[in-house]
Amino acid sequence: MNPEPSQQVRVNDLTASLEAKKVWEFDSGTKTVCKDVAGQTHATLQSPLGFPSIEAAIVAGDRVALAVDPNVPQIAEVIVGILKTLAMSEAGDIDIVLWDEASDATITAIKDVAGETVSVHKHKSSQRDSLRYLAADVEATPIYLNRLLVDADFVLPVVSSRQIDITGDRDLTGVFPALADSATRLRHQRRVIDAAASQNEEELQIPWLLGVHLIVAVTANDDGVAGEILAGTPDAIRKQLASKNPANDQFTKGQAATSQNASEPTKGDSFPPLADLVIASIDGDQQQQTWANAARALAASSRHVSDEGTIVLWTAIDEPPRGMLARLDDFDEPFSLLDQHVQETQGDENENDFPLWDAQLGAASTFTRVLAEHRVVLRSLLTREQIEPLGVGVIADQSELTRLSQSFVTCGIIRSAQFADGAVDAPHLSGTSDQSDAPSADDDAVADTD
């Protein structure tokens, strides 16, 4: 029997040959490459969607806080463009507050471009002096946010735009829960893994309570670099991105090439279908190579893989798993993992009664959920011994990926998969694998090579 002809595909910074009978690649948020990230950021802030320019919006002496998702592609260049715009205003002190996912290299890069007059901070969810009371939830439990945001006169979130956030009516600002206190984040995490929970409308009001009216949203392309940059109100950006990507998912269509014996889908078929094998690559610089982003890629893949199918996470992660993520073998479902974390840290609250926060707790919860339903194989820069506690398979190179693909009929590829899921888990979407929001495909997207 002659072997099937292989399909050459890009996976991260490598090219691999896949020998599944039918292979398709999902579109990312954009195919565009932004040639001048700082310049485009500055230009879009001068004429935001649905909002006056920053110069007109800021009053003399206003304290400005940037609430920054460190996973924004080319974030340092984006910051350069924002600071150039702020320099044209009468803004007073400027603070940059980064999610706790920010790597040391990312913090250093931002400090280098920010200069000595702008302060740069990594959020600390358990540190009382870095938090400020914002409001109480429906149960009268206090919600704290980073104090620099609460104290600011003008808050500007800088985020990665993600299509599932756009179409899912989720908060686009990235402020909550990433920049909240540890107790609030733990309550949110419990709601995320509760299958009966729905999206909390109170959480969606937090940006409004903070006074957020303008955001900067950067869309990544297949290579994980900045493709499109928008500034505007959250509603205006939602409408703009939804109009560009009308499909109700993070991808606009499936592109497919088939091997010699693959059959043409007939009219009425749902394409792309759930795949037996999904390969999700994390593309971009080293800031993208984190366990939080691996969890986002895993969550996105779980919506497009068949029951008991296999997911390959192709990464360049070089940091060993820590905290609860390093103990996944001890748990078979997310609730037991979360309960154990709470039990072990119950007596470890600091002097201000904020529980210790495990920055990889959300990733651990996602891995636990998906591993209960699918086989997961990981490519990273770590040793097998370092990965073993995760309970996942290990793949080393392109040749092993090629051999693995021979065992599957269908294969879907997700490039820059860390941007294919939401910035944070939301209760009403966790665990979803419904094809009702599957990306569409042109009638000729699959070609028979006979």
CSV table of C-alpha atoms in Angstrom, one decimal:
chain,number,residue,atom,x,y,z
A,1,MET,CA,0.0,0.0,0.0
A,2,ASN,CA,1.4,3.4,-1.0
A,3,PRO,CA,1.7,5.9,1.8
A,4,GLU,CA,-0.5,8.9,1.6
A,5,PRO,CA,1.1,12.1,0.3
A,6,SER,CA,2.0,14.4,3.2
A,7,GLN,CA,0.7,17.9,3.8
A,8,GLN,CA,3.4,20.5,4.6
A,9,VAL,CA,2.3,22.9,7.4
A,10,ARG,CA,3.8,25.5,9.6
A,11,VAL,CA,3.9,24.7,13.3
A,12,ASN,CA,5.3,27.5,15.3
A,13,ASP,CA,8.7,28.3,13.7
A,14,LEU,CA,9.0,24.9,12.1
A,15,THR,CA,7.6,23.1,9.0
A,16,ALA,CA,6.1,19.7,9.5
A,17,SER,CA,4.8,17.0,7.2
A,18,LEU,CA,1.4,15.7,8.3
A,19,GLU,CA,0.0,12.4,7.0
A,20,ALA,CA,-3.5,12.4,8.2
A,21,LYS,CA,-5.9,11.8,5.3
A,22,LYS,CA,-7.6,15.2,5.7
A,23,VAL,CA,-5.8,18.3,7.0
A,24,TRP,CA,-7.1,21.8,7.4
A,25,GLU,CA,-5.9,25.0,9.1
A,26,PHE,CA,-8.1,27.5,10.9
A,27,ASP,CA,-7.8,31.2,10.1
A,28,SER,CA,-6.5,33.4,12.8
A,29,GLY,CA,-7.9,36.8,13.7
A,30,THR,CA,-6.1,38.5,10.8
A,31,LYS,CA,-3.7,37.9,8.0
A,32,THR,CA,-2.3,41.4,8.2
A,33,VAL,CA,1.2,42.3,9.4
A,34,CYS,CA,1.6,45.7,11.1
A,35,LYS,CA,4.7,47.3,9.7
A,36,ASP,CA,4.9,50.1,12.3
A,37,VAL,CA,3.4,49.0,15.6
A,38,ALA,CA,4.2,52.2,17.5
A,39,GLY,CA,3.1,54.5,14.7
A,40,GLN,CA,-0.1,52.6,14.2
A,41,THR,CA,-0.9,52.7,17.9
A,42,HIS,CA,-0.3,56.4,18.0
A,43,ALA,CA,-2.4,57.0,14.9
A,44,THR,CA,-5.4,55.0,16.2
A,45,LEU,CA,-5.4,56.8,19.5
A,46,GLN,CA,-5.7,60.1,17.8
A,47,SER,CA,-9.0,59.1,16.3
A,48,PRO,CA,-10.5,56.2,18.4
A,49,LEU,CA,-13.7,54.5,17.5
A,50,GLY,CA,-16.7,56.1,19.3
A,51,PHE,CA,-14.5,58.2,21.6
A,52,PRO,CA,-12.6,61.6,21.4
A,53,SER,CA,-8.9,61.6,21.1
A,54,ILE,CA,-6.9,61.1,24.3
A,55,GLU,CA,-5.7,64.7,24.2
A,56,ALA,CA,-9.3,65.8,24.4
A,57,ALA,CA,-10.3,63.2,27.0
A,58,ILE,CA,-7.5,63.9,29.5
A,59,VAL,CA,-7.7,66.9,31.8
A,60,ALA,CA,-4.5,68.7,32.9
A,61,GLY,CA,-2.8,66.7,35.7
A,62,ASP,CA,-4.9,63.6,35.3
A,63,ARG,CA,-3.2,60.5,36.7
A,64,VAL,CA,-3.2,57.8,34.0
A,65,ALA,CA,-3.0,54.0,34.5
A,66,LEU,CA,-2.4,51.5,31.7
A,67,ALA,CA,-3.9,48.1,32.5
A,68,VAL,CA,-1.8,45.9,30.3
A,69,ASP,CA,-2.2,42.3,29.1
A,70,PRO,CA,1.5,41.3,28.7
A,71,ASN,CA,0.5,38.8,26.0
A,72,VAL,CA,-0.3,41.7,23.6
A,73,PRO,CA,2.0,41.0,20.6
A,74,GLN,CA,5.0,43.4,20.5
A,75,ILE,CA,3.7,45.0,23.7
A,76,ALA,CA,6.8,47.2,24.1
A,77,GLU,CA,6.2,48.9,20.7
A,78,VAL,CA,2.5,49.3,21.5
A,79,ILE,CA,3.5,51.1,24.8
A,80,VAL,CA,5.9,53.4,22.8
A,81,GLY,CA,2.9,54.5,20.7
A,82,ILE,CA,0.7,55.1,23.7
A,83,LEU,CA,3.3,57.1,25.6
A,84,LYS,CA,3.9,59.2,22.5
A,85,THR,CA,0.2,60.0,22.4
A,86,LEU,CA,0.0,60.7,26.2
A,87,ALA,CA,3.0,63.1,25.8
A,88,MET,CA,0.8,65.2,23.6
A,89,SER,CA,-1.8,65.5,26.3
A,90,GLU,CA,-1.6,67.2,29.7
A,91,ALA,CA,-1.5,64.0,31.6
A,92,GLY,CA,0.2,63.9,35.0
A,93,ASP,CA,1.7,60.8,36.5
A,94,ILE,CA,1.6,57.6,34.4
A,95,ASP,CA,1.5,54.1,35.8
A,96,ILE,CA,1.7,50.8,33.9
A,97,VAL,CA,0.1,47.8,35.6
A,98,LEU,CA,0.8,44.4,34.1
A,99,TRP,CA,-1.0,41.1,34.7
A,100,ASP,CA,0.9,38.7,36.8
A,101,GLU,CA,1.6,36.6,33.7
A,102,ALA,CA,4.3,39.1,32.6
A,103,SER,CA,7.8,37.6,32.3
A,104,ASP,CA,10.8,39.4,33.7
A,105,ALA,CA,12.0,40.0,30.1
A,106,THR,CA,8.7,41.6,29.2
A,107,ILE,CA,8.8,43.9,32.3
A,108,THR,CA,12.4,44.9,31.5
A,109,ALA,CA,11.5,45.6,27.8
A,110,ILE,CA,8.6,47.9,28.9
A,111,LYS,CA,10.7,49.6,31.5
A,112,ASP,CA,13.3,50.3,28.9
A,113,VAL,CA,10.9,52.1,26.6
A,114,ALA,CA,8.9,53.8,29.4
A,115,GLY,CA,11.8,55.7,30.8
A,116,GLU,CA,12.3,56.9,34.4
A,117,THR,CA,9.2,59.1,34.5
A,118,VAL,CA,6.7,56.2,34.1
A,119,SER,CA,6.3,53.5,36.8
A,120,VAL,CA,5.9,49.9,35.8
A,121,HIS,CA,4.3,47.3,38.1
A,122,LYS,CA,3.5,43.6,38.0
A,123,HIS,CA,0.1,43.0,39.8
A,124,LYS,CA,0.2,41.2,43.1
A,125,SER,CA,-3.1,39.7,44.0
A,126,SER,CA,-2.3,38.9,47.6
A,127,GLN,CA,-0.4,42.0,48.6
A,128,ARG,CA,-2.7,44.4,50.6
A,129,ASP,CA,-0.8,47.6,49.9
A,130,SER,CA,-1.2,47.1,46.2
A,131,LEU,CA,-5.0,46.8,46.3
A,132,ARG,CA,-7.9,49.2,46.8
A,133,TYR,CA,-11.5,48.5,47.5
A,134,LEU,CA,-13.8,49.0,44.5
A,135,ALA,CA,-17.2,47.6,45.3
A,136,ALA,CA,-19.1,44.7,46.9
A,137,ASP,CA,-20.7,41.8,45.1
A,138,VAL,CA,-24.3,40.6,45.5
A,139,GLU,CA,-23.3,38.7,48.6
A,140,ALA,CA,-21.7,41.9,50.1
A,141,THR,CA,-18.3,40.4,49.6
A,142,PRO,CA,-15.7,43.1,48.8
A,143,ILE,CA,-14.0,43.3,45.5
A,144,TYR,CA,-10.5,44.8,45.4
A,145,LEU,CA,-8.6,45.9,42.3
A,146,ASN,CA,-5.0,47.1,41.8
A,147,ARG,CA,-4.9,50.4,43.7
A,148,LEU,CA,-3.2,52.2,40.8
A,149,LEU,CA,-6.2,51.6,38.7
A,150,VAL,CA,-8.7,52.6,41.3
A,151,ASP,CA,-6.7,55.8,42.2
A,152,ALA,CA,-6.3,56.8,38.5
A,153,ASP,CA,-8.3,59.5,36.8
A,154,PHE,CA,-8.0,57.8,33.4
A,155,VAL,CA,-7.6,54.0,33.0
A,156,LEU,CA,-6.6,52.7,29.6
A,157,PRO,CA,-6.6,48.9,29.2
A,158,VAL,CA,-4.3,47.4,26.5
A,159,VAL,CA,-5.3,44.0,25.5
A,160,SER,CA,-5.1,41.2,22.9
A,161,SER,CA,-8.3,41.0,20.9
A,162,ARG,CA,-9.7,37.5,20.9
A,163,GLN,CA,-12.7,36.6,18.6
A,164,ILE,CA,-14.4,34.4,21.2
A,165,ASP,CA,-14.4,37.4,23.6
A,166,ILE,CA,-15.9,39.5,20.9
A,167,THR,CA,-18.8,37.2,20.0
A,168,GLY,CA,-19.3,35.9,23.5
A,169,ASP,CA,-20.3,39.2,25.0
A,170,ARG,CA,-17.4,38.9,27.4
A,171,ASP,CA,-15.5,41.8,29.0
A,172,LEU,CA,-13.0,43.1,26.6
A,173,THR,CA,-11.0,45.3,29.0
A,174,GLY,CA,-9.0,42.4,30.7
A,175,VAL,CA,-9.3,44.2,34.0
A,176,PHE,CA,-11.3,41.4,35.8
A,177,PRO,CA,-10.3,39.1,37.3
A,178,ALA,CA,-6.6,39.5,36.2
A,179,LEU,CA,-6.1,42.7,38.3
A,180,ALA,CA,-8.3,41.8,41.2
A,181,ASP,CA,-7.4,40.5,44.7
A,182,SER,CA,-6.7,36.8,45.3
A,183,ALA,CA,-9.9,36.1,47.2
A,184,THR,CA,-12.0,37.5,44.4
A,185,ARG,CA,-10.0,35.5,41.8
A,186,LEU,CA,-10.5,32.3,43.8
A,187,ARG,CA,-14.3,32.9,43.9
A,188,HIS,CA,-14.2,33.5,40.1
A,189,GLN,CA,-12.2,30.4,39.5
A,190,ARG,CA,-14.8,28.3,41.4
A,191,ARG,CA,-17.6,29.7,39.2
A,192,VAL,CA,-15.6,28.9,36.1
A,193,ILE,CA,-15.5,25.2,36.9
A,194,ASP,CA,-19.1,25.1,38.0
A,195,ALA,CA,-21.0,23.7,35.0
A,196,ALA,CA,-24.2,25.2,36.4
A,197,ALA,CA,-22.8,28.7,36.7
A,198,SER,CA,-23.7,31.5,34.3
A,199,GLN,CA,-21.8,34.6,33.4
A,200,ASN,CA,-22.0,37.1,36.3
A,201,GLU,CA,-23.4,40.4,35.2
A,202,GLU,CA,-21.8,42.1,38.2
A,203,GLU,CA,-18.4,41.1,36.8
A,204,LEU,CA,-19.2,42.8,33.5
A,205,GLN,CA,-19.9,46.0,35.4
A,206,ILE,CA,-16.5,46.3,37.0
A,207,PRO,CA,-14.8,48.2,34.1
A,208,TRP,CA,-17.8,50.6,34.2
A,209,LEU,CA,-17.3,51.1,38.0
A,210,LEU,CA,-13.6,51.7,37.3
A,211,GLY,CA,-14.5,54.3,34.7
A,212,VAL,CA,-13.1,52.6,31.7
A,213,HIS,CA,-14.3,54.1,28.4
A,214,LEU,CA,-11.4,53.5,26.0
A,215,ILE,CA,-9.3,50.5,25.3
A,216,VAL,CA,-6.4,49.6,22.9
A,217,ALA,CA,-6.9,46.1,21.3
A,218,VAL,CA,-4.2,44.4,19.2
A,219,THR,CA,-5.1,41.4,17.0
A,220,ALA,CA,-2.4,38.8,16.4
A,221,ASN,CA,-1.8,37.1,13.1
A,222,ASP,CA,-0.7,33.5,12.4
A,223,ASP,CA,2.9,34.2,13.5
A,224,GLY,CA,1.8,35.7,16.8
A,225,VAL,CA,2.8,39.2,16.0
A,226,ALA,CA,0.7,42.4,15.7
A,227,GLY,CA,-1.6,42.5,12.7
A,228,GLU,CA,-4.2,45.1,13.5
A,229,ILE,CA,-4.4,47.7,16.2
A,230,LEU,CA,-7.7,49.4,17.2
A,231,ALA,CA,-8.6,52.0,19.9
A,232,GLY,CA,-12.1,52.9,20.9
A,233,THR,CA,-14.9,52.1,23.3
A,234,PRO,CA,-15.3,48.4,24.1
A,235,ASP,CA,-18.7,48.4,22.3
A,236,ALA,CA,-17.2,50.1,19.2
A,237,ILE,CA,-14.3,47.7,19.1
A,238,ARG,CA,-16.7,44.7,19.5
A,239,LYS,CA,-18.8,45.9,16.6
A,240,GLN,CA,-15.7,46.6,14.4
A,241,LEU,CA,-14.1,43.2,15.0
A,242,ALA,CA,-17.4,41.3,14.7
A,243,SER,CA,-18.0,42.9,11.3
A,244,LYS,CA,-14.6,41.7,10.1
A,245,ASN,CA,-15.1,38.2,11.5
A,246,PRO,CA,-18.8,37.4,11.2
A,247,ALA,CA,-18.4,33.7,12.0
A,248,ASN,CA,-19.4,33.1,15.6
A,249,ASP,CA,-16.0,31.7,16.7
A,250,GLN,CA,-12.4,32.7,16.9
A,251,PHE,CA,-11.7,31.8,13.3
A,252,THR,CA,-13.4,33.0,10.2
A,253,LYS,CA,-13.1,29.9,8.0
A,254,GLY,CA,-11.3,26.6,7.7
A,255,GLN,CA,-8.7,26.1,5.0
A,256,ALA,CA,-8.1,22.5,4.1
A,257,ALA,CA,-6.0,20.4,1.8
A,258,THR,CA,-6.6,16.7,1.5
A,259,SER,CA,-4.5,13.7,0.8
A,260,GLN,CA,-5.2,11.5,-2.2
A,261,ASN,CA,-8.0,9.4,-0.7
A,262,ALA,CA,-9.9,12.1,1.2
A,263,SER,CA,-13.5,12.5,0.2
A,264,GLU,CA,-15.1,15.8,-0.8
A,265,PRO,CA,-17.6,17.0,1.8
A,266,THR,CA,-21.1,17.3,0.4
A,267,LYS,CA,-23.5,20.2,0.7
A,268,GLY,CA,-25.0,20.3,4.1
A,269,ASP,CA,-21.9,18.9,5.8
A,270,SER,CA,-20.6,20.9,8.7
A,271,PHE,CA,-17.1,21.9,7.8
A,272,PRO,CA,-14.7,21.8,9.5
A,273,PRO,CA,-16.0,18.9,11.5
A,274,LEU,CA,-14.6,17.9,14.9
A,275,ALA,CA,-11.1,16.6,14.1
A,276,ASP,CA,-9.5,13.4,15.5
A,277,LEU,CA,-6.3,15.3,15.9
A,278,VAL,CA,-5.9,19.0,16.7
A,279,ILE,CA,-2.5,20.6,16.6
A,280,ALA,CA,-2.3,23.9,18.4
A,281,SER,CA,0.9,25.9,18.2
A,282,ILE,CA,1.8,28.9,20.5
A,283,ASP,CA,3.4,31.4,18.2
A,284,GLY,CA,5.2,34.7,19.0
A,285,ASP,CA,8.0,35.7,21.3
A,286,GLN,CA,9.0,34.1,24.6
A,287,GLN,CA,6.3,36.0,26.6
A,288,GLN,CA,3.8,33.9,24.7
A,289,GLN,CA,5.4,30.6,25.9
A,290,THR,CA,3.7,30.3,29.2
A,291,TRP,CA,1.5,27.8,30.9
A,292,ALA,CA,-1.4,30.3,31.0
A,293,ASN,CA,-1.2,30.5,27.2
A,294,ALA,CA,-0.8,26.7,26.9
A,295,ALA,CA,-4.1,26.4,28.8
A,296,ARG,CA,-5.8,28.9,26.5
A,297,ALA,CA,-4.6,27.0,23.5
A,298,LEU,CA,-5.8,23.7,25.1
A,299,ALA,CA,-9.2,25.2,25.8
A,300,ALA,CA,-9.6,26.4,22.2
A,301,SER,CA,-8.5,23.0,20.9
A,302,SER,CA,-11.0,21.2,23.1
A,303,ARG,CA,-13.9,22.9,21.2
A,304,HIS,CA,-12.6,21.5,17.9
A,305,VAL,CA,-11.5,17.9,18.7
A,306,SER,CA,-13.6,14.8,18.5
A,307,ASP,CA,-14.7,12.8,21.6
A,308,GLU,CA,-11.6,11.0,22.9
A,309,GLY,CA,-9.5,12.8,20.2
A,310,THR,CA,-5.9,13.9,20.6
A,311,ILE,CA,-4.6,17.4,21.1
A,312,VAL,CA,-1.0,18.3,20.4
A,313,LEU,CA,0.3,21.5,22.1
A,314,TRP,CA,3.3,22.7,20.1
A,315,THR,CA,5.2,25.2,22.3
A,316,ALA,CA,8.6,26.5,23.3
A,317,ILE,CA,7.8,26.6,27.0
A,318,ASP,CA,11.0,26.5,29.1
A,319,GLU,CA,9.6,27.1,32.6
A,320,PRO,CA,8.7,23.9,34.5
A,321,PRO,CA,5.2,23.7,35.9
A,322,ARG,CA,4.8,25.0,39.5
A,323,GLY,CA,2.2,25.0,42.2
A,324,MET,CA,-1.0,23.0,41.6
A,325,LEU,CA,0.0,22.6,37.9
A,326,ALA,CA,2.9,20.4,39.0
A,327,ARG,CA,0.5,18.1,40.8
A,328,LEU,CA,-2.1,17.3,38.2
A,329,ASP,CA,-1.5,13.5,38.6
A,330,ASP,CA,-3.2,13.9,42.1
A,331,PHE,CA,-6.5,15.1,40.8
A,332,ASP,CA,-9.1,13.9,38.3
A,333,GLU,CA,-11.4,16.9,38.2
A,334,PRO,CA,-11.0,20.7,38.8
A,335,PHE,CA,-13.1,21.0,41.9
A,336,SER,CA,-10.9,18.7,43.9
A,337,LEU,CA,-7.8,20.6,42.7
A,338,LEU,CA,-9.2,23.9,43.8
A,339,ASP,CA,-10.4,22.6,47.1
A,340,GLN,CA,-7.0,21.2,47.8
A,341,HIS,CA,-5.4,24.5,47.0
A,342,VAL,CA,-7.8,26.3,49.4
A,343,GLN,CA,-7.2,23.8,52.1
A,344,GLU,CA,-3.5,24.0,51.9
A,345,THR,CA,-3.4,27.8,51.9
A,346,GLN,CA,-6.1,28.4,54.4
A,347,GLY,CA,-3.7,29.1,57.2
A,348,ASP,CA,-1.3,31.0,55.1
A,349,GLU,CA,-3.2,34.2,54.5
A,350,ASN,CA,-0.9,37.2,54.9
A,351,GLU,CA,-1.5,39.7,57.7
A,352,ASN,CA,-4.2,41.4,55.6
A,353,ASP,CA,-6.2,38.2,55.2
A,354,PHE,CA,-5.7,37.8,51.5
A,355,PRO,CA,-5.1,34.2,50.5
A,356,LEU,CA,-1.9,33.2,48.8
A,357,TRP,CA,-2.4,33.1,45.0
A,358,ASP,CA,-1.1,30.4,42.7
A,359,ALA,CA,-0.6,32.1,39.4
A,360,GLN,CA,-0.9,28.7,37.6
A,361,LEU,CA,-4.1,27.7,39.3
A,362,GLY,CA,-6.3,28.6,36.3
A,363,ALA,CA,-4.0,26.7,33.9
A,364,ALA,CA,-4.1,23.7,36.2
A,365,SER,CA,-7.9,23.7,36.2
A,366,THR,CA,-8.1,23.8,32.4
A,367,PHE,CA,-5.6,21.0,32.0
A,368,THR,CA,-7.4,18.9,34.5
A,369,ARG,CA,-10.7,19.4,32.7
A,370,VAL,CA,-9.4,18.7,29.2
A,371,LEU,CA,-7.2,15.7,30.2
A,372,ALA,CA,-10.3,14.0,31.6
A,373,GLU,CA,-11.8,14.0,28.1
A,374,HIS,CA,-8.9,13.9,25.6
A,375,ARG,CA,-5.4,12.7,25.2
A,376,VAL,CA,-2.9,15.6,25.3
A,377,VAL,CA,0.6,15.6,23.9
A,378,LEU,CA,3.1,18.4,24.6
A,379,ARG,CA,6.1,19.7,22.7
A,380,SER,CA,8.2,22.0,24.9
A,381,LEU,CA,11.9,22.8,25.7
A,382,LEU,CA,11.6,20.9,29.0
A,383,THR,CA,12.7,17.3,29.8
A,384,ARG,CA,10.3,14.4,30.0
A,385,GLU,CA,10.9,14.3,33.8
A,386,GLN,CA,9.8,17.9,34.2
A,387,ILE,CA,6.7,17.4,32.2
A,388,GLU,CA,5.7,14.0,33.8
A,389,PRO,CA,3.6,15.5,36.6
A,390,LEU,CA,1.2,17.0,34.1
A,391,GLY,CA,0.1,13.5,32.9
A,392,VAL,CA,0.5,14.4,29.3
A,393,GLY,CA,2.4,12.7,26.5
A,394,VAL,CA,5.6,14.2,25.1
A,395,ILE,CA,6.6,14.8,21.5
A,396,ALA,CA,10.1,16.0,20.6
A,397,ASP,CA,10.3,17.0,17.0
A,398,GLN,CA,8.7,17.2,13.6
A,399,SER,CA,9.4,13.6,12.7
A,400,GLU,CA,7.5,12.4,15.7
A,401,LEU,CA,4.6,14.7,14.8
A,402,THR,CA,4.6,13.2,11.3
A,403,ARG,CA,4.5,9.7,12.7
A,404,LEU,CA,1.7,10.6,15.1
A,405,SER,CA,-0.4,12.1,12.3
A,406,GLN,CA,-0.4,8.8,10.4
A,407,SER,CA,-2.8,7.4,13.0
A,408,PHE,CA,-5.6,9.9,12.3
A,409,VAL,CA,-8.0,10.5,9.5
A,410,THR,CA,-8.7,14.2,10.2
A,411,CYS,CA,-6.4,16.9,11.5
A,412,GLY,CA,-7.1,20.5,12.3
A,413,ILE,CA,-4.3,23.1,12.9
A,414,ILE,CA,-4.6,26.2,15.0
A,415,ARG,CA,-1.8,28.7,14.7
A,416,SER,CA,-1.3,31.3,17.4
A,417,ALA,CA,-3.7,29.2,19.5
A,418,GLN,CA,-3.1,31.2,22.6
A,419,PHE,CA,-5.3,33.9,21.1
A,420,ALA,CA,-8.0,31.5,20.0
A,421,ASP,CA,-9.5,31.3,23.5
A,422,GLY,CA,-10.7,34.1,25.8
A,423,ALA,CA,-8.3,36.2,27.9
A,424,VAL,CA,-9.8,34.5,31.0
A,425,ASP,CA,-12.2,31.6,31.5
A,426,ALA,CA,-15.8,32.5,31.7
A,427,PRO,CA,-18.3,30.2,33.4
A,428,HIS,CA,-20.7,30.1,30.5
A,429,LEU,CA,-18.0,28.9,28.1
A,430,SER,CA,-15.8,26.6,30.0
A,431,GLY,CA,-16.0,23.0,28.8
A,432,THR,CA,-17.9,24.0,25.6
A,433,SER,CA,-17.4,21.7,22.6
A,434,ASP,CA,-20.5,22.7,20.6
A,435,GLN,CA,-20.1,22.9,16.9
A,436,SER,CA,-22.9,25.4,16.6
A,437,ASP,CA,-20.2,28.1,16.6
A,438,ALA,CA,-17.8,26.3,14.3
A,439,PRO,CA,-16.0,28.4,11.6
A,440,SER,CA,-17.4,28.3,8.1
A,441,ALA,CA,-15.6,27.2,5.0
A,442,ASP,CA,-15.9,28.0,1.3
A,443,ASP,CA,-17.4,25.3,-0.8
A,444,ASP,CA,-14.1,24.8,-2.5
A,445,ALA,CA,-12.1,24.8,0.7
A,446,VAL,CA,-11.4,21.1,0.4
A,447,ALA,CA,-9.9,19.9,-2.8
A,448,ASP,CA,-9.8,16.3,-4.0
A,449,THR,CA,-6.4,15.6,-5.4
A,450,ASP,CA,-7.4,12.5,-7.3
